[in-house]
């Protein structure tokens, strides 16, 4: 008897050694019953225990052990006969295998049934949700099996195609092709390639176009079990694209018209701005003018048109009703400038008018006061100007009561005010007060697009002024564009005027005379300080080429400008600069021009 049998009968196995099992079990208070709860007598138990079929195994019988401790165990009993060499029975082995109680089985089946029903309800609810999502989707969806047979389509597909699901569900995709419902099958391509496929499909019934994307779904064996097809109606998208194209076309037309109106308006102010740099400056001017900004600082080299820009800002400001008053701070002696700016009371100083005089700040009431060459103000006047800007009031020379001012201030200079501040020649506080809204006019050499437009503008003006019909060739325009114009617009304007007036024929030539134009290679030995006789022919030619390039670099800031100036190709200029080590000098020249 093994320990498991001890648990079944409820008696220690040592007590059964060399003892009749049935006698001891019943003696200890145990009982046996069959599966119908009928008492199992001793003889019947022995019969089953000791009997064995000819095959050496008895028929299984179910028993219920009522142990002496009143606990029960249900078992299935089977006996096996062990034979000797002569075939005689030597012993019997009986196996008792526990069997669950019927109540336990029923309870387990009930619990299992409840779990199955719960899972079924959950699956049903999940299926309902998925079906709701499937049919509520605005995107058309088809589902085909791995053989190409349509399993289902959602409501969006029915509406999009104008069909009922029953018309296509259960049919092979090839049959839909033959029936003329579609012109090509994305499902067929997915099944053939085993990959996601996208294509544009036409529906013959409705005449619509769809963008289809077929996606394969694989089973555990790697075979395609389903194909999911997503559809998007391209008809509405095509209409939207056409509408967008028309809107963009109209936007472009309006933009061109506005650009033409803007250019016309600028020309009325004698401002030419075809370059992006100048257009950005003018955009900033209009923004500041519309916001009625009071203090603006215009920076730029001499001759770039700072005065014109101040006039443009004043004219763009709808809030101003007064005049634009200009004063050049460098043109008026310091002793008189204060009286001109702030005014004075009667008898304020020797030579003062008997009735006194208002200052330019008052003369510019409800308008703009333009202070050109602001960098030339003395430190004492700078202090008074700062007070005026901060307090928005002035004091007449000899006056006692402050006077409120009602004008905008625009200052301009061609000097580096930051450098002057470092040199203690300009007040730092005034610099910061003026530099709140700086406008930097790029030099003319940095905007070649404007050079050509300005040239044509001034040519037209002076032809009309002097009743002439001068013209400029394309080659001459290229020469003008290649010139650096250190005097900027002022220099260009004077060059055109001089050429129009002094020309002997209508076709203008040499409108701009550059310093390098005076260099003639006729007799290089006349160049003072140069040993042209030294070295051979090649050395002399190389020295002369280098000198020509060096002189041209004084006025030209790009390889294109050098090529036009020296009548060479741009690639030739690049090679020569590299040959004579002048590439770095050209780079430094460019950087120096762009710093302002």
XYZ file of C-alpha atoms in Angstrom, residues 15 61 139 152 169 210 235 241 274 289 297 313 319 399 416 437 446 488 507 524 534 571 595:
23
model
C -1.699 -1.465 10.168
C -15.585 -0.454 -10.777
C -13.913 55.665 -44.908
C -18.325 42.188 -45.988
C -20.932 39.759 -50.351
C -11.263 55.986 -55.810
C -13.767 63.100 -56.939
C -7.564 70.757 -55.852
C 13.167 95.862 -56.974
C 4.314 104.418 -40.230
C 16.795 105.945 -36.947
C 7.640 107.143 -43.938
C -2.150 109.880 -38.413
C 12.107 130.711 -21.881
C 28.820 104.370 -37.170
C 13.740 101.189 -34.478
C 24.733 95.155 -52.857
C 25.504 105.152 -54.191
C 23.628 105.771 -77.678
C 53.743 99.442 -68.514
C 63.276 92.900 -64.540
C 35.828 81.591 -65.052
C 29.058 94.954 -42.705
